[in-house]
XYZ file of C-alpha atoms in Angstrom:
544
model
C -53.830 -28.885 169.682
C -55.677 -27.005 166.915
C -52.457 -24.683 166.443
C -50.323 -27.673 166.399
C -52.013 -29.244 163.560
C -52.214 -25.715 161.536
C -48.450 -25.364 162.560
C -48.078 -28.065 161.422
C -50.047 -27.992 157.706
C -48.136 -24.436 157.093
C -44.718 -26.455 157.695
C -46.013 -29.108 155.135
C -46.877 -26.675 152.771
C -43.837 -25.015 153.088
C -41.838 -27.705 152.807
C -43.387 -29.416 149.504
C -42.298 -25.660 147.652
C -38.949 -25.809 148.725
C -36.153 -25.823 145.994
C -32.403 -25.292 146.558
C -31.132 -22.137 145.338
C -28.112 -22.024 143.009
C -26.201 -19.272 142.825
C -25.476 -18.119 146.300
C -22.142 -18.400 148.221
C -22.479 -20.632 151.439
C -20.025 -21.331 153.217
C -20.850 -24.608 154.372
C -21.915 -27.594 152.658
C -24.821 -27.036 150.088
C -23.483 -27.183 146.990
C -23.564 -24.227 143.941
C -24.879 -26.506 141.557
C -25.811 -30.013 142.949
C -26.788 -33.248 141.858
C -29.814 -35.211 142.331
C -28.151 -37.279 145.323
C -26.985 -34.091 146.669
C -30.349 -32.540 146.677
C -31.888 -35.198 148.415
C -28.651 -34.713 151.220
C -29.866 -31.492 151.501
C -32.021 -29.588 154.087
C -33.773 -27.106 152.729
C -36.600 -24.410 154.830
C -38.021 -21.628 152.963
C -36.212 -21.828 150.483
C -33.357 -21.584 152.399
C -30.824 -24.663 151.936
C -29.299 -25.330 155.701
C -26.767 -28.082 155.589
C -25.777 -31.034 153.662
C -25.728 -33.957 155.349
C -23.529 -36.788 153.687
C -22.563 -38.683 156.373
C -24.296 -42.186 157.701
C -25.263 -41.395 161.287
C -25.754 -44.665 162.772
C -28.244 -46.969 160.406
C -29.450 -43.532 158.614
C -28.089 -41.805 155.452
C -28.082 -38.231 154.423
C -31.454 -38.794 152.959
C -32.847 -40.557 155.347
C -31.574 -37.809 157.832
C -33.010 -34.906 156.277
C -36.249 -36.611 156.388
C -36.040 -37.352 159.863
C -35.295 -33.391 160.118
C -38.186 -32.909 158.147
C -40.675 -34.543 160.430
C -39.188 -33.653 164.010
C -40.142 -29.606 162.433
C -43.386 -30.660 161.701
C -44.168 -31.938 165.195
C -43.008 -28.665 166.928
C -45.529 -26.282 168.709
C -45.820 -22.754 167.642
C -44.468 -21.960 171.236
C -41.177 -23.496 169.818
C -40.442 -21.156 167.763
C -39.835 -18.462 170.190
C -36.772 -18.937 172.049
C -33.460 -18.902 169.739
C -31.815 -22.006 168.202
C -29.029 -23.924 170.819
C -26.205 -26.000 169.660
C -25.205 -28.790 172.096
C -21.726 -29.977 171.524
C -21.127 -33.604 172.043
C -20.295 -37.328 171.257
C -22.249 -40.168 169.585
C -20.713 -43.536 168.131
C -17.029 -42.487 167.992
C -18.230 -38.803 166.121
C -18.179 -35.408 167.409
C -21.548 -33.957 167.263
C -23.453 -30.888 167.366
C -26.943 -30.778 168.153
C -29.412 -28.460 167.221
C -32.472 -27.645 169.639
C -35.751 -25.721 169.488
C -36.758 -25.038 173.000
C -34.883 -28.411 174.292
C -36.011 -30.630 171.331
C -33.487 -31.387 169.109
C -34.216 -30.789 165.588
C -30.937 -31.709 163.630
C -27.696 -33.583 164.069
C -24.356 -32.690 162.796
C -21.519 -35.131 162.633
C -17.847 -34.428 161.650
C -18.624 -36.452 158.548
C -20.708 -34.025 156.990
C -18.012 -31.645 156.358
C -16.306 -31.359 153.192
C -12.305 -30.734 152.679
C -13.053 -28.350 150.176
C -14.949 -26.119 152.567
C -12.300 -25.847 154.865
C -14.333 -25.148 157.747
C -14.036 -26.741 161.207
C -16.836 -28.458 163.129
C -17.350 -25.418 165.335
C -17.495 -22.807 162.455
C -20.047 -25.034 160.335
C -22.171 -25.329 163.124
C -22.061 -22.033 164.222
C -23.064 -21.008 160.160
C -25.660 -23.484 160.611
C -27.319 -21.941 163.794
C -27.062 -18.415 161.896
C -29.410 -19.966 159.220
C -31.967 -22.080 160.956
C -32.389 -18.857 163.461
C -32.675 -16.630 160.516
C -35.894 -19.006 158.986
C -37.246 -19.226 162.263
C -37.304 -15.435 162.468
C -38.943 -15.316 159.193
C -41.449 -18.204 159.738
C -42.666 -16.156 163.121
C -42.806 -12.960 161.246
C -44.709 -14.722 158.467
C -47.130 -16.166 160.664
C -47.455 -12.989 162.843
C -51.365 -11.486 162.552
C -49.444 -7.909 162.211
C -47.691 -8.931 159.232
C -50.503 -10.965 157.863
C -52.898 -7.550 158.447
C -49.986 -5.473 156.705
C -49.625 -7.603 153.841
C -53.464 -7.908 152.975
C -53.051 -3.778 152.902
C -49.708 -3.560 150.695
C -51.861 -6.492 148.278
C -55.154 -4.365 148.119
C -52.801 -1.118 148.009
C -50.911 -3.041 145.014
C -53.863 -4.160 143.551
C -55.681 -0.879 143.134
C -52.740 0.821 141.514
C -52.523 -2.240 139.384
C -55.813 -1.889 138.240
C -55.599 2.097 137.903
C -52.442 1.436 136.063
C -54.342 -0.563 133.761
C -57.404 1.294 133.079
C -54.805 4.298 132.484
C -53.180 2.255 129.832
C -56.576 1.515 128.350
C -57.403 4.955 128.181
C -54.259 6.178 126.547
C -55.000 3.251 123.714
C -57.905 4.874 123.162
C -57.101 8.299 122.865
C -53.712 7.248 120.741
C -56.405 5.362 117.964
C -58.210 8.096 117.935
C -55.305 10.461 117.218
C -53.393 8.231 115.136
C -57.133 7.787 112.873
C -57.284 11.957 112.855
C -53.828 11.374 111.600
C -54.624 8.788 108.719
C -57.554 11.317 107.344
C -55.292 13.563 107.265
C -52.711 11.316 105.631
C -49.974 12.000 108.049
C -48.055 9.703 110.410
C -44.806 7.817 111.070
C -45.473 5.525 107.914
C -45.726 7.239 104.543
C -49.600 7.185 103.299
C -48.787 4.955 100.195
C -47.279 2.388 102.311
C -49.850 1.973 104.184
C -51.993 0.938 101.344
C -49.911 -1.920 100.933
C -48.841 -2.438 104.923
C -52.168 -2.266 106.422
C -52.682 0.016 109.201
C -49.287 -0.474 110.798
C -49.279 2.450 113.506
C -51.931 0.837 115.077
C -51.356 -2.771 115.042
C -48.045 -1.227 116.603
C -49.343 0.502 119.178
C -51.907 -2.295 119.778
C -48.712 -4.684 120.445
C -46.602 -2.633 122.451
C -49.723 -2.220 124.816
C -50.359 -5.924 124.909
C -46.970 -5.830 126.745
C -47.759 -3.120 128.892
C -50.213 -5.008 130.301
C -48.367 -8.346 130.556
C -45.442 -6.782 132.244
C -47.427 -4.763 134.716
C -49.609 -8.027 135.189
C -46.450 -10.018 135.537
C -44.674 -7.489 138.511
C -48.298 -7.384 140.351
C -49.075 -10.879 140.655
C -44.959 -11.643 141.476
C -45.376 -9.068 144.089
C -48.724 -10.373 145.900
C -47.577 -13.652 145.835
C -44.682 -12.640 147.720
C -46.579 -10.826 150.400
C -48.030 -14.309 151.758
C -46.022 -17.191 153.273
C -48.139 -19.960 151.217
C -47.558 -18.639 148.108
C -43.937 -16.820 148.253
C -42.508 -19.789 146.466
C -44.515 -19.084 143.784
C -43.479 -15.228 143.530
C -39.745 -16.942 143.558
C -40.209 -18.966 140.810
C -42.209 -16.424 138.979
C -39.199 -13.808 139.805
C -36.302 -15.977 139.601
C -37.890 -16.979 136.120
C -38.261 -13.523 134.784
C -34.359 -12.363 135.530
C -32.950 -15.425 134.506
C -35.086 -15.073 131.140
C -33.902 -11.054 131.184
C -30.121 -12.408 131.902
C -30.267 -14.667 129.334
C -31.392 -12.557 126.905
C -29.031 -9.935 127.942
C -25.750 -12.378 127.714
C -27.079 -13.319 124.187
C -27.180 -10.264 123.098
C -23.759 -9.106 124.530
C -22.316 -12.456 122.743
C -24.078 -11.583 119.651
C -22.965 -8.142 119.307
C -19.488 -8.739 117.659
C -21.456 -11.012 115.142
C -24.002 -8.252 114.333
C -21.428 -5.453 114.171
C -19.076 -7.977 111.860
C -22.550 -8.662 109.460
C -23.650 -4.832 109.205
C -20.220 -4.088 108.322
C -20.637 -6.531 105.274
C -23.669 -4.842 104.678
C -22.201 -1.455 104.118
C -19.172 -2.659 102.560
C -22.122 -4.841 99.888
C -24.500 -1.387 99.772
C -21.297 0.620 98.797
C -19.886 -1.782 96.357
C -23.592 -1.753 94.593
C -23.726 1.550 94.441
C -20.611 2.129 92.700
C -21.297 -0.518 90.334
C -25.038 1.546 89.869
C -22.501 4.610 89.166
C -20.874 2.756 86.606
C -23.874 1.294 84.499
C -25.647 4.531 84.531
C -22.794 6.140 82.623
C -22.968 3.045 80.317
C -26.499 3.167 79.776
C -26.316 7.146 78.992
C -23.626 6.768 76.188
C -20.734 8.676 78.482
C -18.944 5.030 79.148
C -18.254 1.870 76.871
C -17.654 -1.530 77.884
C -17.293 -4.481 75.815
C -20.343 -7.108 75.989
C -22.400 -4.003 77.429
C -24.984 -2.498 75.613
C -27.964 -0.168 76.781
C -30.859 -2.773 76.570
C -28.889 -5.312 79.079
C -28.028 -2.713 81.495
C -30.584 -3.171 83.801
C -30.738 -7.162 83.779
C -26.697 -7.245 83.849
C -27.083 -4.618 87.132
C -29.972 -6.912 88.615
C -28.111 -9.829 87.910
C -24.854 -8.839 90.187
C -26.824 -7.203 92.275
C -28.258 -10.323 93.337
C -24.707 -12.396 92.845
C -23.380 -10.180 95.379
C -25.974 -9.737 98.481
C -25.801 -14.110 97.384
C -22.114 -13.517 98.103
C -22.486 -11.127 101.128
C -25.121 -13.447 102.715
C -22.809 -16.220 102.195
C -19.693 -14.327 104.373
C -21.755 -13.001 106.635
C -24.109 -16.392 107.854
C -21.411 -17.748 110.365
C -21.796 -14.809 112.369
C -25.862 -14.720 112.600
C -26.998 -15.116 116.115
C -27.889 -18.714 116.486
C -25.990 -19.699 113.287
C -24.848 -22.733 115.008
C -28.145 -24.093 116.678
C -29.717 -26.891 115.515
C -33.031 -24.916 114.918
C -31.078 -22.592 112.374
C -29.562 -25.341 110.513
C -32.750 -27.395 109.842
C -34.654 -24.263 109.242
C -31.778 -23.894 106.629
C -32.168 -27.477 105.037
C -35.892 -27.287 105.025
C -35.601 -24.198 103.098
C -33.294 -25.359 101.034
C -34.669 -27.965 100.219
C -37.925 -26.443 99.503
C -35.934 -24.339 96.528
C -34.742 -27.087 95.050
C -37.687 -29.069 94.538
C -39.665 -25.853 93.185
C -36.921 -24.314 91.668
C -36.405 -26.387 88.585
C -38.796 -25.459 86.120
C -38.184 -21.510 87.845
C -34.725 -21.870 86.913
C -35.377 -23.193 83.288
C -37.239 -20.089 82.747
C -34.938 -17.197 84.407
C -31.996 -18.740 82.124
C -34.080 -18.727 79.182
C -34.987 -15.060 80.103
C -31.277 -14.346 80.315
C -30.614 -16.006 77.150
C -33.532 -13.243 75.887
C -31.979 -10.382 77.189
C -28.026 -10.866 76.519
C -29.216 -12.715 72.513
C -31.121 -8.806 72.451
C -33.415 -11.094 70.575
C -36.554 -8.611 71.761
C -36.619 -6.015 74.000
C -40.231 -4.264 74.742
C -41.321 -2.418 71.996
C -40.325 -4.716 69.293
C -42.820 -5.939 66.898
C -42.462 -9.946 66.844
C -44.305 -12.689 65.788
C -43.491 -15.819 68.305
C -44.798 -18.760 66.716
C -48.458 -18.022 65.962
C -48.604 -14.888 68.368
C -47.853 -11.440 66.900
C -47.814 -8.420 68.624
C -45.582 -5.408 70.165
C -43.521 -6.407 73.256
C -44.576 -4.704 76.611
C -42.859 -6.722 79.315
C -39.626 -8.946 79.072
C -39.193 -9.876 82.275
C -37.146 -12.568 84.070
C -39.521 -15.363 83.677
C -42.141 -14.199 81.466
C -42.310 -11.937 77.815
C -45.562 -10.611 77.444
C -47.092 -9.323 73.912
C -50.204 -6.681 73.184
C -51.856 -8.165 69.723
C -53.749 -6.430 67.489
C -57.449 -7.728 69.386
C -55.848 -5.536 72.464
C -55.139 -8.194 73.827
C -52.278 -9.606 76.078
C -50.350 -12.660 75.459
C -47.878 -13.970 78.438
C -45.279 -16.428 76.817
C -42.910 -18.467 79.191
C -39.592 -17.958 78.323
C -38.748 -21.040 77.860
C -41.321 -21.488 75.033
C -39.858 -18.259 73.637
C -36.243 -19.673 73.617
C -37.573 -22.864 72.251
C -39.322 -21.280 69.086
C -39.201 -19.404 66.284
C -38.908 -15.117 66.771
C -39.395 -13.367 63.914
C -38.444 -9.756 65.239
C -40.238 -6.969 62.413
C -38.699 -4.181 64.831
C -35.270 -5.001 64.923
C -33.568 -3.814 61.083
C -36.551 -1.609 60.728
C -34.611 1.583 61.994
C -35.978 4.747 60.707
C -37.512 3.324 57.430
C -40.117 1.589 59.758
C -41.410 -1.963 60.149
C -41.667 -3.533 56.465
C -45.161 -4.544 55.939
C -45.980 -7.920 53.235
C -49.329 -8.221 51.041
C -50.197 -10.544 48.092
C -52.568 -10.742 45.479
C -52.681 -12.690 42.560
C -53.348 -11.417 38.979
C -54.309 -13.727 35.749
C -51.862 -13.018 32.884
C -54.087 -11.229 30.938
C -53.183 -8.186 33.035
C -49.746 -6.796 31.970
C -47.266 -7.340 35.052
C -46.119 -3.257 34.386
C -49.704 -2.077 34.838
C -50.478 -4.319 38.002
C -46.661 -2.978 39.611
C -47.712 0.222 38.738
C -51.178 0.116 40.476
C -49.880 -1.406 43.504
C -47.402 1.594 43.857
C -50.093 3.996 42.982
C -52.168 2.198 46.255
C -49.680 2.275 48.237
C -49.046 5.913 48.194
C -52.401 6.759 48.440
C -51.912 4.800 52.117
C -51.497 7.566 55.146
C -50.367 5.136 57.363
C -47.086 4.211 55.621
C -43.882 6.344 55.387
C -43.579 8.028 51.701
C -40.184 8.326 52.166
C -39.747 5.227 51.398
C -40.465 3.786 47.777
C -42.878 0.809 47.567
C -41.355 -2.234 46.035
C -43.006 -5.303 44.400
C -42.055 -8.280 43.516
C -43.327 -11.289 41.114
C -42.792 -13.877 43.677
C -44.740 -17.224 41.683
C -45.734 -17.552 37.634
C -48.596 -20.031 38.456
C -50.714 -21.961 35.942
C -53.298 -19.095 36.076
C -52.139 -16.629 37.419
C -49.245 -14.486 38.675
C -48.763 -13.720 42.425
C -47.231 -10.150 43.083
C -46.212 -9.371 46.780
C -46.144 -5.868 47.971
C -43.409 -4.517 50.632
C -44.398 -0.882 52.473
C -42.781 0.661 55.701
C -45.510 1.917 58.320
C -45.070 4.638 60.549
C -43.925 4.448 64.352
C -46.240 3.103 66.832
C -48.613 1.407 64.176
C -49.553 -2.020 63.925
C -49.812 -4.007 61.340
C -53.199 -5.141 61.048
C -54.427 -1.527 60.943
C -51.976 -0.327 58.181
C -52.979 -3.559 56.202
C -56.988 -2.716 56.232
C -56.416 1.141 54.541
C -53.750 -0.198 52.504
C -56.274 -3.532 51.023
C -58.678 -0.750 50.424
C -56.661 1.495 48.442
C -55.685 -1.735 46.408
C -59.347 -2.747 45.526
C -59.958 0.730 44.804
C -57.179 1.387 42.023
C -57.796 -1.859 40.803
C -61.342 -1.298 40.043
C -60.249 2.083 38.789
C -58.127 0.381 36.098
C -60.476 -1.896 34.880
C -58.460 -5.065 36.312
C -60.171 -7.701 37.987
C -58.310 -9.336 41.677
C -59.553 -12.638 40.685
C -57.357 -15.577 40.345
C -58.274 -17.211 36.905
C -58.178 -20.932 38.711
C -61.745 -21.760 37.192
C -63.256 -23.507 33.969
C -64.484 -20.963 31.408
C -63.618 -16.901 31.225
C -66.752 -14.818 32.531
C -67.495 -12.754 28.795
C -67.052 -9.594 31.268
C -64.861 -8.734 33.376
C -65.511 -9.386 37.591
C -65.227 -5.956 38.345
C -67.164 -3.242 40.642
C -67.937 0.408 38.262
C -66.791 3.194 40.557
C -70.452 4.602 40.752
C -71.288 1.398 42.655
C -68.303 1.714 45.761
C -70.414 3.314 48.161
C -72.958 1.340 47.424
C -75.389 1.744 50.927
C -74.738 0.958 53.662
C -71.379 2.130 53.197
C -71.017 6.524 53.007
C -68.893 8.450 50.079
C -66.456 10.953 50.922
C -67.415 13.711 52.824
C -70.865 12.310 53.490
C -71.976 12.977 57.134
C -72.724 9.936 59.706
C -76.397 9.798 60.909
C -76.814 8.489 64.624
């Protein structure tokens, strides 16, 4: 009795795991591919689907039928098992029937109704294909069950298991030693990834070697634990799923990559076709840029935004050919991933956009390019970025300025760079003089100051000019060129100083006459008084 009911548990068991297999060519009447009613027609045992019964046999249905099959197996005695399946041929309600028995009790009924036209199998020849496969589980269920398979498949598990573990604490091992070589290697600055990337990558040869053991491990875990579970009757179904799982994820995977081939060959073919069109057009504006080609609307200092400019155009253009044939260009996933994307550049893109046009508008005007001496609205300084966004300025504090381009565009530039050529940047001072100095001696003593300045080019003459005849006074403006690479702050301090110096020298006062009465002497400082301390002479030697 105690066998029975453990019989009968391992049948329960059994039968709450089993699933109909698809894929498999019977020859009788479980279906490829069937439908919820059709599963419930059919009788499945270890996994195993028997028969399909769609027939009514009397007041029962298929369903009901298979049930019915379902519990006469559960009440059988192990000792049932033994002899071989019989088929009885007979005759029940007008039907021509074949009955199935295990050790005389009769286990399954098969009517002439359950056969399909599309099988094209006879009564006798289904029933025959049945008795094949209900002989073939009871085999297995014996051998299953047997205490000489149980005690062989508790050895291949612990066998299994210790070369899974061995496996494992090899693969640990090898880790190891491979971070320990690939760190010898990173002292030594040497490895598959170039040392200067690596600054900016992170430690890549290890995180890469970290993954690819992480799946090592999995698939080693996932091939022991499959094959365990498949040693022991109560938990085979388990190994099936986890098996049946795995190939159809690896067959899946495959056929998607077989379909996407064509697509990938088709997109790096637009790749090569884009990297060789590039290049030729990178052929072409270096011979611009060096003088040995002309092109009209091309100049040297929009070269390299005209090249970035179609470069980007075209990969726009490529990217645009090529996205139909993307793997999964047509999913669902893809296409929202696309509008969420896109929608994302629209929103942030507009004030972007305002200034990348504006910086286009920069670089094709040639209103600056770096290097220029400008004065942007209260800003001046030299140029030392124009980028596609952004123009950024070094004043005379050292310091640096970063102007939107948009603000840029929407100002005033006043480039000092630009006409300079080789005379140099034109420099501006005033001073105002009361007419009681003659306007000959006060042009004459600004010249005389200005070439007494080191820091402007001699070359050129000095010219002044008598720009207001106030009430009191006159206001003269000096013009100068500077040398390369000066700014003008610096040129303007030696240049003030020379000016105060011949001034004084002369006997003429920088003093506009704006006030009430004439001092009785003039508002001058003698020559004996310029270094006056804590200011040093000429020659005189600093004390720390």
């Amino acid at each position: 009795m105690e066998r029975r009911c453990r019989l009968s548990r391992w049948l329960a068991v059994l039968l709450l795991f089993n699933i109909t297999l698809i894929g498999r060519p019977w020859a009788a009447e479980p279906r490829l591919e069937p439908t919820e009613q059709e599963k419930a027609q059919t009788l499945v045992l270890l996994h195993e689907p028997i028969v399909m019964l769609q027939a009514k046999f009397g007041r029962l249905d298929g369903a009901a039928r298979v049930r019915l099959t379902h519990e006469r197996i559960q009440r059988l005695d192990p000792a049932d098992l033994i002899p071989p399946i019989t088929v009885l041929k007979g005759s029940r309600q007008g039907q021509e029937t074949r009955e199935f028995m295990v050790n005389g009790k009769r286990i399954l009924v098969l009517v002439g109704g359950d056969l399909e036209a599309l099988d094209e199998l006879t009564l006798e020849q289904a029933s025959e294909l049945v008795r094949q496969r209900l002989d073939r589980v009871r085999l297995k269920y014996l051998e299953l069950h047997s205490t000489p398979y149980l005690v062989k498949a508790g050895g291949m598990a612990l066998l299994a298991s210790v070369i899974f573990f061995g496996l494992i604490w090899s693969l640990q091992w090898g880790h190891r030693r491979v971070r320990k070589w690939l760190a010898n290697r990173l002292l030594l600055q040497k490895g598959l990834i170039p040392h200067q990337w690596r600054q900016v990558a992170g430690n890549v040869e290890v995180r890469l070697l970290g993954l690819l053991t992480l799946l090592l491990l999995f698939m080693l875990t996932y091939g022991w634990l499959t094959y365990v579970l498949g040693l022991f009757p109560h938990t085979r179904a388990w190994s099936e799923q986890l098996g049946d799982s795995l190939f159809t994820l690896c067959g899946d995977m495959l056929e998607g990559m077989i379909a996407a081939m064509p697509g990938l060959v088709t997109v790096l073919l637009i790749v090569a076709i884009t990297r060789f069109f590039i290049r030729m057009l990178a052929i072409l504006f270096d011979r611009i840029e060096q003088g040995q080609f002309r092109v009209q609307g091309l100049h040297a200092e929009t070269i390299g935004a005209t090249r970035r400019l179609l470069s980007v155009v075209i990969w726009l253009f490529a990217l645009t050919v090529a996205y139909p044939y993307l793997p999964g260009a047509d999913s669902d996933a893809f296409k929202g991933i696309s509008v969420f994307f896109g929608l994302m550049v629209t929103l942030g893109s507009a004030g972007i956009m305002n200034h990348a046009m504006s910086g286009l508008v920069l670089i094709y005007s040639r209103a600056l390019r770096p290097g220029d001496l400008v004065q942007i609205g209260e800003v001046e300084g030299m140029v030392s970025e124009l980028n596609a966004l952004s123009t950024k300025l070094v004043t005379r504090q050292d310091h640096e300025v970063t102007l939107p381009n948009a603000v840029v565009v929407g100002g005033k530039v006043v480039n000092l760079t630009r006409l300079a050529g080789e005379k140099g940047v034109a420099l501006l001072t005033k001073v105002t003089i009361g007419y009681d100095a003659p306007w000959r001696q006060v042009h004459a003593m600004l010249e005389l100051a200005a070439r007494r300045c080191t820091q402007l080019n001699q070359d050129e003459p000095p010219l002044v000019r008598q720009l207001n005849l106030q009430d009191w006074y006159v206001e003269y403006e000096l013009q100068v060129r500077m040398k390369d690479g000066l700014l003008p702050a610096v040129v303007k301090t030696e240049l003030h100083g020379h000016i105060q110096d011949v001034f004084n020298e002369f006997g003429v006062q920088i003093m506009s006459p704006n006030f009430i009465a004439q001092p009785e002497q003039a508002v001058l400082v003698a020559r004996e008084h310029w270094y006056q301390a804590p200011a040093e002479g000429p020659g005189a030697t600093s004390k720390g």
